[in-house]
Short mmCIF file of C-alpha atoms in Angstrom, two decimals:
data_model
loop_
_atom_site.label_atom_id
_atom_site.label_comp_id
_atom_site.label_asym_id
_atom_site.label_seq_id
_atom_site.Cartn_x
_atom_site.Cartn_y
_atom_site.Cartn_z
CA MET A 5 10.77 -19.28 -7.72
CA ASN A 6 10.41 -22.69 -5.36
CA ARG A 7 12.57 -23.25 -2.25
CA ASN A 8 15.25 -25.14 -3.86
CA GLU A 9 15.78 -22.44 -6.20
CA LEU A 10 15.88 -19.34 -3.58
CA CYS A 11 18.85 -21.78 -1.24
CA ARG A 12 20.90 -22.03 -4.28
CA ARG A 13 20.78 -17.83 -5.63
CA CYS A 14 22.24 -18.09 -2.17
CA ASP A 15 24.48 -20.08 -2.25
CA ALA A 16 27.90 -16.99 -2.85
CA GLY A 17 29.54 -19.53 -4.80
CA GLU A 18 27.25 -20.10 -7.36
CA GLU A 19 29.27 -18.10 -10.18
CA GLY A 20 27.36 -15.94 -12.42
CA THR A 21 24.01 -15.38 -9.71
CA PRO A 22 24.37 -12.50 -8.29
CA MET A 23 24.62 -12.74 -3.75
CA LEU A 24 21.30 -11.87 -1.90
CA ARG A 25 20.99 -10.57 1.68
CA VAL A 26 19.25 -9.91 4.26
CA VAL A 27 19.61 -6.46 5.70
CA THR A 28 18.60 -4.54 8.53
CA ASP A 29 18.65 -0.81 6.57
CA ASP A 30 19.38 1.15 9.32
CA GLU A 31 19.34 3.89 6.42
CA ALA A 32 15.98 3.23 5.97
CA ARG A 33 14.61 3.16 8.99
CA ALA A 34 16.73 5.97 9.55
CA GLU A 35 14.35 8.18 7.46
CA MET A 36 11.38 7.01 9.12
CA ARG A 37 12.06 8.09 11.71
CA SER A 38 13.10 11.00 10.28
CA ALA A 39 9.60 11.88 8.87
CA LEU A 40 7.89 10.32 11.78
CA ASP A 41 10.01 13.02 13.53
CA GLU A 42 9.12 16.44 11.13
CA ILE A 43 5.46 15.17 11.56
CA VAL A 44 5.44 15.21 15.12
CA LEU A 45 7.15 18.67 14.87
CA ASP A 46 5.64 19.89 12.63
CA GLY A 47 2.27 19.05 14.18
CA ALA A 48 3.39 20.60 17.72
CA GLN A 49 4.38 24.44 16.48
CA ARG A 50 0.98 24.73 14.29
CA MET A 51 -0.99 23.41 17.88
CA LEU A 52 1.45 26.33 19.56
CA ALA A 53 0.89 28.75 17.49
CA ALA A 54 -2.38 28.11 17.03
CA ALA A 55 -3.11 27.99 21.14
CA LEU A 56 -0.98 31.66 21.25
CA GLU A 57 -3.11 32.93 18.54
CA ALA A 58 -6.52 31.36 20.60
CA GLU A 59 -4.94 33.55 23.30
CA VAL A 60 -4.65 36.81 22.22
CA ASP A 61 -7.61 37.13 20.39
CA ALA A 62 -9.56 35.94 23.81
CA TYR A 63 -7.75 38.65 25.34
CA ILE A 64 -8.45 41.31 22.51
CA ALA A 65 -12.15 40.16 22.74
CA GLY A 66 -12.77 39.98 26.45
CA LEU A 67 -11.63 44.57 26.46
CA ALA A 68 -13.29 45.07 23.25
CA GLY A 69 -14.90 47.65 25.07
CA GLU A 70 -11.78 49.25 26.51
CA ARG A 71 -11.33 52.71 24.59
CA ASP A 72 -10.23 55.95 24.45
CA GLY A 73 -11.59 59.28 23.51
CA ARG A 74 -12.40 59.30 20.20
CA GLY A 75 -14.09 56.07 20.08
CA ARG A 76 -11.33 53.59 19.41
CA ARG A 77 -10.42 50.56 20.60
CA LEU A 78 -7.51 50.95 22.89
CA VAL A 79 -6.59 46.48 22.46
CA VAL A 80 -5.77 45.69 19.32
CA ARG A 81 -3.15 43.62 17.95
CA ASN A 82 -0.39 44.52 16.65
CA GLY A 83 1.76 42.32 14.49
CA HIS A 84 4.49 39.35 15.41
CA ALA A 85 7.08 39.34 17.87
CA SER A 86 10.87 38.30 15.40
CA PRO A 87 10.66 33.95 15.33
CA ARG A 88 12.57 32.49 18.78
CA THR A 89 13.48 28.77 19.18
CA ILE A 90 11.78 26.20 21.80
CA THR A 91 12.11 23.48 23.61
CA THR A 92 9.86 20.64 23.01
CA ALA A 93 9.87 17.24 23.72
CA ALA A 94 9.32 16.09 19.78
CA GLY A 95 12.61 18.80 19.19
CA ARG A 96 13.05 22.17 18.76
CA ILE A 97 10.52 24.14 17.04
CA GLU A 98 10.61 28.45 15.83
CA VAL A 99 7.57 30.22 16.90
CA SER A 100 6.78 34.04 16.07
CA ALA A 101 4.13 35.30 18.97
CA PRO A 102 1.50 37.33 18.57
CA ARG A 103 1.80 40.77 20.05
CA VAL A 104 -1.12 42.82 21.66
CA ASN A 105 -0.95 46.67 21.72
CA ASP A 106 -2.55 47.14 25.50
CA LYS A 107 -2.76 51.38 25.46
CA ARG A 108 -4.74 51.19 28.56
CA VAL A 109 -2.89 52.28 31.31
CA ASP A 110 -2.56 50.73 35.20
CA ASP A 111 -3.72 51.82 38.55
CA ALA A 112 0.02 53.11 39.47
CA GLY A 113 0.63 54.89 35.72
CA GLU A 114 2.25 52.31 34.48
CA ARG A 115 1.16 51.56 30.31
CA CYS A 116 -0.45 47.37 30.53
CA ARG A 117 0.58 45.37 28.81
CA PHE A 118 0.13 41.33 27.39
CA ARG A 119 1.75 38.47 28.92
CA SER A 120 1.27 35.00 27.55
CA SER A 121 0.38 32.67 30.24
CA ILE A 122 0.65 29.80 27.93
CA LEU A 123 4.18 31.08 26.32
CA PRO A 124 5.40 33.74 29.14
CA PRO A 125 8.68 36.23 26.77
CA TRP A 126 11.14 34.17 28.08
CA ALA A 127 10.17 30.26 27.85
CA ARG A 128 12.47 28.44 25.31
CA LYS A 129 10.65 25.39 26.90
CA SER A 130 7.06 24.56 25.31
CA PRO A 131 4.31 24.39 26.92
CA LYS A 132 3.17 20.95 29.01
CA VAL A 133 -0.59 19.76 28.26
CA ALA A 134 -1.21 20.08 32.14
CA GLU A 135 -0.91 23.55 31.35
CA VAL A 136 -2.87 24.17 27.96
CA LEU A 137 -6.40 21.97 28.76
CA PRO A 138 -7.10 23.64 32.32
CA LEU A 139 -6.28 27.03 30.40
CA MET A 140 -9.18 25.57 26.94
CA TYR A 141 -11.29 24.81 29.62
CA LEU A 142 -10.94 28.08 32.23
CA HIS A 143 -11.48 30.32 29.37
CA GLY A 144 -14.52 28.67 28.98
CA MET A 145 -14.15 25.36 26.22
CA SER A 146 -15.84 22.58 26.91
CA SER A 147 -14.55 19.12 27.52
CA GLY A 148 -15.65 17.55 24.84
CA ASP A 149 -14.45 20.32 22.32
CA PHE A 150 -10.80 20.06 23.34
CA ALA A 151 -9.98 16.90 20.99
CA PRO A 152 -12.20 18.77 17.91
CA ALA A 153 -10.27 21.81 18.39
CA LEU A 154 -7.00 19.34 18.88
CA ALA A 155 -7.75 17.87 15.92
CA GLY A 156 -7.90 20.61 14.07
CA PHE A 157 -3.76 22.07 14.69
CA PHE A 158 -2.87 18.34 13.81
CA GLY A 159 -5.47 16.71 11.55
CA SER A 160 -6.05 13.91 14.07
CA ALA A 161 -7.11 13.96 17.29
CA ALA A 162 -2.91 13.35 18.15
CA GLY A 163 -3.83 10.79 20.79
CA LEU A 164 -6.37 13.18 22.99
CA SER A 165 -9.15 11.83 22.31
CA ALA A 166 -12.77 12.29 24.90
CA SER A 167 -12.25 9.45 26.45
CA VAL A 168 -8.26 9.95 27.09
CA ILE A 169 -9.98 14.16 28.46
CA THR A 170 -12.12 12.66 30.65
CA ARG A 171 -9.47 10.22 32.28
CA LEU A 172 -6.91 12.94 32.30
CA THR A 173 -10.08 15.39 34.13
CA THR A 174 -10.09 12.26 36.32
CA GLN A 175 -6.50 12.05 37.28
CA TRP A 176 -5.96 15.28 38.08
CA GLN A 177 -9.20 14.89 40.40
CA ALA A 178 -7.87 13.15 42.35
CA GLU A 179 -4.10 14.96 42.74
CA GLN A 180 -6.32 17.93 43.55
CA ARG A 181 -8.39 16.17 47.04
CA ALA A 182 -4.85 14.66 47.16
CA PHE A 183 -3.70 17.96 47.82
CA ALA A 184 -6.00 19.27 49.84
CA GLU A 185 -5.43 16.23 52.34
CA ARG A 186 -2.00 16.51 52.44
CA ARG A 187 -0.32 17.49 56.08
CA LEU A 188 1.70 21.00 56.27
CA ASP A 189 3.40 20.22 59.49
CA ASP A 190 6.36 19.72 57.94
CA ARG A 191 6.72 23.18 55.95
CA ASP A 192 5.90 27.12 57.53
CA TYR A 193 4.51 29.72 55.25
CA VAL A 194 5.73 33.17 56.88
CA TYR A 195 3.71 35.16 54.16
CA VAL A 196 1.17 34.09 52.78
CA TRP A 197 -1.25 36.02 49.81
CA ALA A 198 -4.79 35.35 49.54
CA ASP A 199 -7.34 35.87 46.27
CA GLY A 200 -10.96 34.38 45.30
CA VAL A 201 -10.18 33.43 41.78
CA HIS A 202 -14.13 33.79 39.30
CA PHE A 203 -14.70 32.26 36.17
CA ASN A 204 -17.07 31.86 34.22
CA VAL A 205 -17.79 28.59 33.32
CA ARG A 206 -20.87 28.02 34.37
CA LEU A 207 -22.20 25.63 36.96
CA GLU A 208 -25.95 26.05 37.46
CA GLU A 209 -26.70 29.82 38.62
CA GLU A 210 -22.99 30.68 40.36
CA ARG A 211 -19.62 31.50 38.67
CA LEU A 212 -17.18 28.37 40.26
CA CYS A 213 -15.44 30.76 42.78
CA CYS A 214 -11.37 29.13 43.49
CA LEU A 215 -9.97 30.61 47.07
CA VAL A 216 -6.75 30.56 46.41
CA ILE A 217 -3.93 31.34 49.16
CA VAL A 218 0.10 30.95 47.86
CA GLY A 219 2.66 30.89 50.99
CA VAL A 220 6.50 31.32 51.08
CA ARG A 221 7.85 29.53 53.05
CA VAL A 222 11.03 29.61 55.57
CA ASP A 223 13.72 28.86 52.30
CA GLY A 224 12.19 31.91 50.26
CA THR A 225 10.70 29.44 47.64
CA LYS A 226 6.36 30.27 47.18
CA GLU A 227 4.81 27.14 46.77
CA LEU A 228 0.90 26.72 46.32
CA VAL A 229 -0.66 26.64 49.78
CA ALA A 230 -4.55 25.32 49.26
CA ILE A 231 -7.02 26.27 46.67
CA ALA A 232 -10.54 25.66 47.32
CA ASP A 233 -13.73 25.69 45.97
CA GLY A 234 -15.89 28.50 47.69
CA TYR A 235 -19.39 30.77 47.82
CA ARG A 236 -18.45 33.85 46.57
CA GLU A 237 -15.66 34.76 49.16
CA SER A 238 -17.99 34.84 52.24
CA THR A 239 -16.47 34.98 55.19
CA GLU A 240 -17.43 31.40 56.54
CA SER A 241 -15.93 30.13 52.75
CA TRP A 242 -12.39 31.56 53.77
CA ALA A 243 -13.28 29.60 57.66
CA ASP A 244 -12.92 27.04 56.47
CA VAL A 245 -10.33 26.51 54.75
CA LEU A 246 -7.89 28.17 56.59
CA ARG A 247 -9.72 26.12 59.71
CA ASP A 248 -8.01 22.92 57.25
CA LEU A 249 -5.48 24.60 56.50
CA LYS A 250 -4.68 24.13 60.80
CA ARG A 251 -6.01 21.62 61.66
CA ARG A 252 -3.51 19.66 58.67
CA GLY A 253 -0.76 21.27 60.75
CA MET A 254 -0.08 24.24 59.70
CA ARG A 255 1.88 27.23 61.69
CA ALA A 256 -0.05 31.01 61.83
CA PRO A 257 1.51 33.62 58.91
CA VAL A 258 3.85 36.59 59.84
CA LEU A 259 1.87 38.49 57.23
CA ALA A 260 -0.95 37.81 54.90
CA VAL A 261 -1.32 39.89 51.30
CA GLY A 262 -5.32 40.39 50.20
CA ASP A 263 -7.63 42.72 49.17
CA GLY A 264 -9.62 44.75 51.84
CA ALA A 265 -13.35 43.51 50.21
CA LEU A 266 -12.29 40.14 51.30
CA GLY A 267 -14.01 38.13 54.28
CA PHE A 268 -10.62 36.56 54.75
CA TRP A 269 -9.92 39.25 57.23
CA GLY A 270 -12.43 38.10 59.01
CA ALA A 271 -11.66 34.97 58.92
CA LEU A 272 -7.95 35.37 59.92
CA ARG A 273 -8.58 36.92 62.67
CA GLU A 274 -10.84 33.78 63.71
CA VAL A 275 -8.29 31.50 63.20
CA PHE A 276 -4.98 33.09 62.94
CA PRO A 277 -5.21 36.38 65.62
CA ASP A 278 -1.45 37.19 65.78
CA ALA A 279 -1.20 37.17 62.08
CA ARG A 280 -1.09 40.31 60.54
CA GLY A 281 -2.47 41.88 57.21
CA GLN A 282 -1.12 44.23 54.50
CA ARG A 283 -4.05 45.72 52.12
CA CYS A 284 -3.17 44.53 48.46
CA TRP A 285 -1.55 48.38 47.18
CA VAL A 286 -3.31 47.22 42.71
CA HIS A 287 -6.68 46.83 44.87
CA LYS A 288 -7.07 49.59 47.00
CA VAL A 289 -6.25 51.89 43.93
CA ALA A 290 -8.24 50.59 42.07
CA ASN A 291 -11.39 51.59 44.19
CA VAL A 292 -10.00 55.25 44.86
CA ILE A 293 -9.90 55.48 41.59
CA ASN A 294 -12.83 54.15 41.10
CA ALA A 295 -14.31 56.75 43.51
CA LEU A 296 -12.60 59.89 42.02
CA PRO A 297 -13.39 62.11 38.55
CA LYS A 298 -11.47 61.27 35.18
CA SER A 299 -9.97 64.66 35.43
CA ALA A 300 -9.08 63.78 38.87
CA GLN A 301 -7.68 60.42 38.69
CA PRO A 302 -3.18 61.19 36.86
CA THR A 303 -2.66 63.56 40.35
CA ALA A 304 -4.07 60.70 42.15
CA ARG A 305 -3.02 57.84 40.65
CA ARG A 306 0.63 59.36 40.65
CA MET A 307 0.26 59.82 44.21
CA LEU A 308 -0.58 57.21 45.53
CA ALA A 309 2.11 55.73 43.76
CA GLU A 310 4.46 58.20 46.24
CA ILE A 311 2.39 56.67 49.14
CA ARG A 312 3.02 53.12 48.43
CA ASP A 313 6.54 53.42 47.15
CA ALA A 314 7.71 55.84 49.64
CA GLU A 315 11.31 55.42 51.16
CA ASP A 316 10.18 54.34 54.62
CA ARG A 317 7.03 54.71 56.52
CA ASP A 318 7.23 58.35 57.92
CA HIS A 319 7.64 59.20 54.33
CA ALA A 320 4.26 57.40 53.12
CA LEU A 321 2.55 59.65 55.74
CA ARG A 322 3.40 62.70 55.01
CA ALA A 323 2.71 61.85 51.37
CA VAL A 324 -1.62 60.27 52.72
CA ASP A 325 -1.30 63.83 54.50
CA ALA A 326 -0.09 65.25 51.44
CA PHE A 327 -3.52 63.03 49.24
CA ALA A 328 -5.73 64.40 51.40
CA HIS A 329 -5.25 67.81 52.04
CA GLU A 330 -5.22 67.69 48.08
CA PHE A 331 -8.90 65.45 47.44
CA GLY A 332 -10.39 65.38 50.61
CA ALA A 333 -12.21 68.77 50.62
CA ARG A 334 -14.18 67.48 47.18
CA TRP A 335 -14.38 63.84 47.08
CA PRO A 336 -13.70 63.02 51.17
CA LYS A 337 -14.98 58.91 50.20
CA ALA A 338 -11.48 58.90 48.20
CA VAL A 339 -9.12 59.77 50.86
CA ALA A 340 -11.16 58.01 53.16
CA LYS A 341 -10.71 55.07 51.59
CA ILE A 342 -6.62 55.32 51.95
CA VAL A 343 -7.14 57.28 56.05
CA ASP A 344 -9.37 55.15 57.15
CA ASP A 345 -6.65 51.31 55.79
CA VAL A 346 -3.02 53.52 56.99
CA GLU A 347 -2.04 50.80 59.28
CA PRO A 348 -2.45 47.73 56.67
CA LEU A 349 -1.47 49.24 53.94
CA LEU A 350 2.28 50.28 55.03
CA ALA A 351 2.36 47.20 57.70
CA PHE A 352 5.13 46.35 54.14
CA PHE A 353 7.01 48.78 56.69
CA ASP A 354 7.83 46.52 58.77
CA PHE A 355 9.78 43.46 57.35
CA PRO A 356 12.87 43.95 55.35
CA ALA A 357 13.34 46.49 52.79
CA GLU A 358 14.23 43.20 50.19
CA HIS A 359 10.23 41.88 51.09
CA TRP A 360 8.72 45.39 50.45
CA LEU A 361 8.50 44.91 46.74
CA HIS A 362 6.44 41.20 47.25
CA LEU A 363 4.25 41.81 49.92
CA LYS A 364 2.34 45.14 47.96
CA THR A 365 -0.36 42.67 46.08
CA THR A 366 -1.41 39.71 45.30
CA ASN A 367 0.77 39.43 42.24
CA PRO A 368 1.69 35.90 42.53
CA ILE A 369 -2.00 34.89 42.86
CA GLU A 370 -3.24 37.48 39.69
CA SER A 371 -0.25 37.00 37.03
CA THR A 372 -1.66 33.64 37.19
CA PHE A 373 -5.38 33.80 36.48
CA SER A 374 -4.83 37.03 34.22
CA THR A 375 -5.32 35.54 30.90
CA VAL A 376 -8.44 33.35 32.15
CA ARG A 377 -10.43 35.53 35.38
CA LEU A 378 -13.73 36.92 34.06
CA ARG A 379 -14.07 36.01 30.33
CA THR A 380 -17.68 36.24 28.74
CA ARG A 381 -17.91 33.59 26.99
CA VAL A 382 -19.13 30.08 29.33
CA THR A 383 -19.26 26.71 28.49
CA LYS A 384 -21.67 25.32 26.08
CA GLY A 385 -24.02 23.39 29.19
CA PRO A 386 -23.56 23.23 32.82
CA GLY A 387 -19.73 22.51 34.23
CA SER A 388 -18.18 20.02 36.84
CA ARG A 389 -17.51 22.01 40.06
CA ALA A 390 -14.93 19.25 40.53
CA ALA A 391 -13.26 19.23 36.53
CA GLY A 392 -12.68 23.16 37.47
CA LEU A 393 -10.91 23.53 40.98
CA ALA A 394 -9.30 20.72 39.28
CA MET A 395 -8.27 22.95 36.19
CA ALA A 396 -7.09 25.59 38.67
CA PHE A 397 -5.34 23.78 40.75
CA LYS A 398 -3.68 22.06 37.83
CA LEU A 399 -2.61 25.63 35.84
CA ILE A 400 -1.62 27.34 39.06
CA GLU A 401 0.47 24.07 40.31
CA ALA A 402 2.15 24.49 36.15
CA ALA A 403 3.20 28.02 37.31
CA GLN A 404 4.67 27.67 41.01
CA ASP A 405 7.63 25.24 38.26
CA ARG A 406 8.30 29.29 36.94
CA TRP A 407 8.11 31.14 40.96
CA ARG A 408 10.79 32.30 42.10
CA ALA A 409 12.28 32.88 45.26
CA VAL A 410 11.95 36.76 47.27
CA ASN A 411 14.03 39.23 47.16
CA GLY A 412 16.52 38.40 50.10
CA PRO A 413 15.35 34.70 51.47
CA HIS A 414 17.44 34.76 54.19
CA LEU A 415 15.93 37.66 55.73
CA VAL A 416 12.20 34.85 56.02
CA ALA A 417 13.94 33.09 58.16
CA LEU A 418 14.83 35.97 60.24
CA VAL A 419 11.03 37.03 60.67
CA ARG A 420 9.97 33.82 61.14
CA ALA A 421 12.12 34.00 64.52
CA GLY A 422 10.75 37.52 65.40
CA ALA A 423 13.33 40.15 63.91
CA ARG A 424 12.63 43.23 64.55
CA PHE A 425 13.33 45.60 61.37
CA GLU A 426 13.32 49.19 60.95
CA LYS A 427 13.00 51.30 57.56
CA GLY A 428 13.64 48.01 55.81
CA VAL A 429 16.75 47.10 57.61
CA ILE A 430 17.06 44.35 60.82
CA VAL A 431 17.50 46.14 64.15
CA GLU A 432 20.61 44.49 66.64
CA ARG A 433 19.71 42.50 68.86
CA GLU A 434 21.95 45.05 71.26
CA GLN A 435 19.53 47.90 70.20
CA GLN A 436 16.62 45.52 70.90
CA ASP A 437 17.61 45.42 74.37
CA GLN A 438 18.78 48.30 75.01
CA GLU A 439 15.46 50.23 73.43
CA ALA A 440 13.33 47.80 76.15
CA ALA A 441 14.75 48.65 79.34
CA ALA A 442 14.73 51.92 78.83
#
């Protein structure tokens, strides 16, 4: 058909000739968009499901040696949870998360529980790439494995090629360096938690060790203060971190919480000598329990919990005496771990009762890295310290968005102002003046 014929056919006035028209075909476009959305949603659903399964596999594999008296594994799979709907950037998808039956008991006598860092029980939004990739790296997967792994989920590389992963890693390293150089004059950390986190990412002869500090600001919100590459949590490594924070304008915290074995305490005394120290009860209980025979451990856990959870310092001290009387004759080394550290173990009693729960442990750091620390699998080749540090930074940065403020946030400013608390309750100014005059 030539052009003239086509024009005549398009002439609406030509009798007996069907009218032809040019259309945008919105219906077809809408149908195509719908099909693409379905493809994206299906891929997102499969990727999230696969990531959750891999996380559970890693958790169970890491605890394969935990067995009961009959040799049966204490940590096993337990089917899947009821489906729930997760909102993603692509839309709403349904996920049924795998469940874990963890029969272990923690140092406080409570049942251990698996908690997904990819999709927490309360989460109703999907994880970000900034969370998934660091988890994959710190679990021991090399960055070169990311694209094939994600291709397995989607059936293609889904835009996350090796070059894209490299650019992301480079960008995250730059963000971590900028974070480490920011000024701190405009913020005030009243409480801080400090811990060293080790990863089995192969770095020549040494594992990656991140020195992490999380703080509570005057408004009660929690915030990452520092994350740095350290050497076996030595005093000098911690001192370098604290000196750098002070140089950038950080004030001395009122209270620092950490593991008693850390070189952190020597560094704290050097850089911020006015800051008080609180030993982490989780670490302390674990150390005491390890110094006792299994037959004595249940009673010890109960008595240690009575010290930690006492209603005030006086009751805690009486509970310490009871613990020493019960175990001192036969296991003096275990008792010494408590008696010799009574003051730093009970320091939290001098602060608002609303804050006691937060000040007893280094949980904000522990919980963030719980699924990736001390794994047995390592990367196939030597990893990069800078990349590992950047991955850990992105992981805790993402977790930071989910942290809630401490209980009684309005009391944090009073702590910084020097208010005194007795049995967890503020001592009024008039009473303080009377006591000072006496």
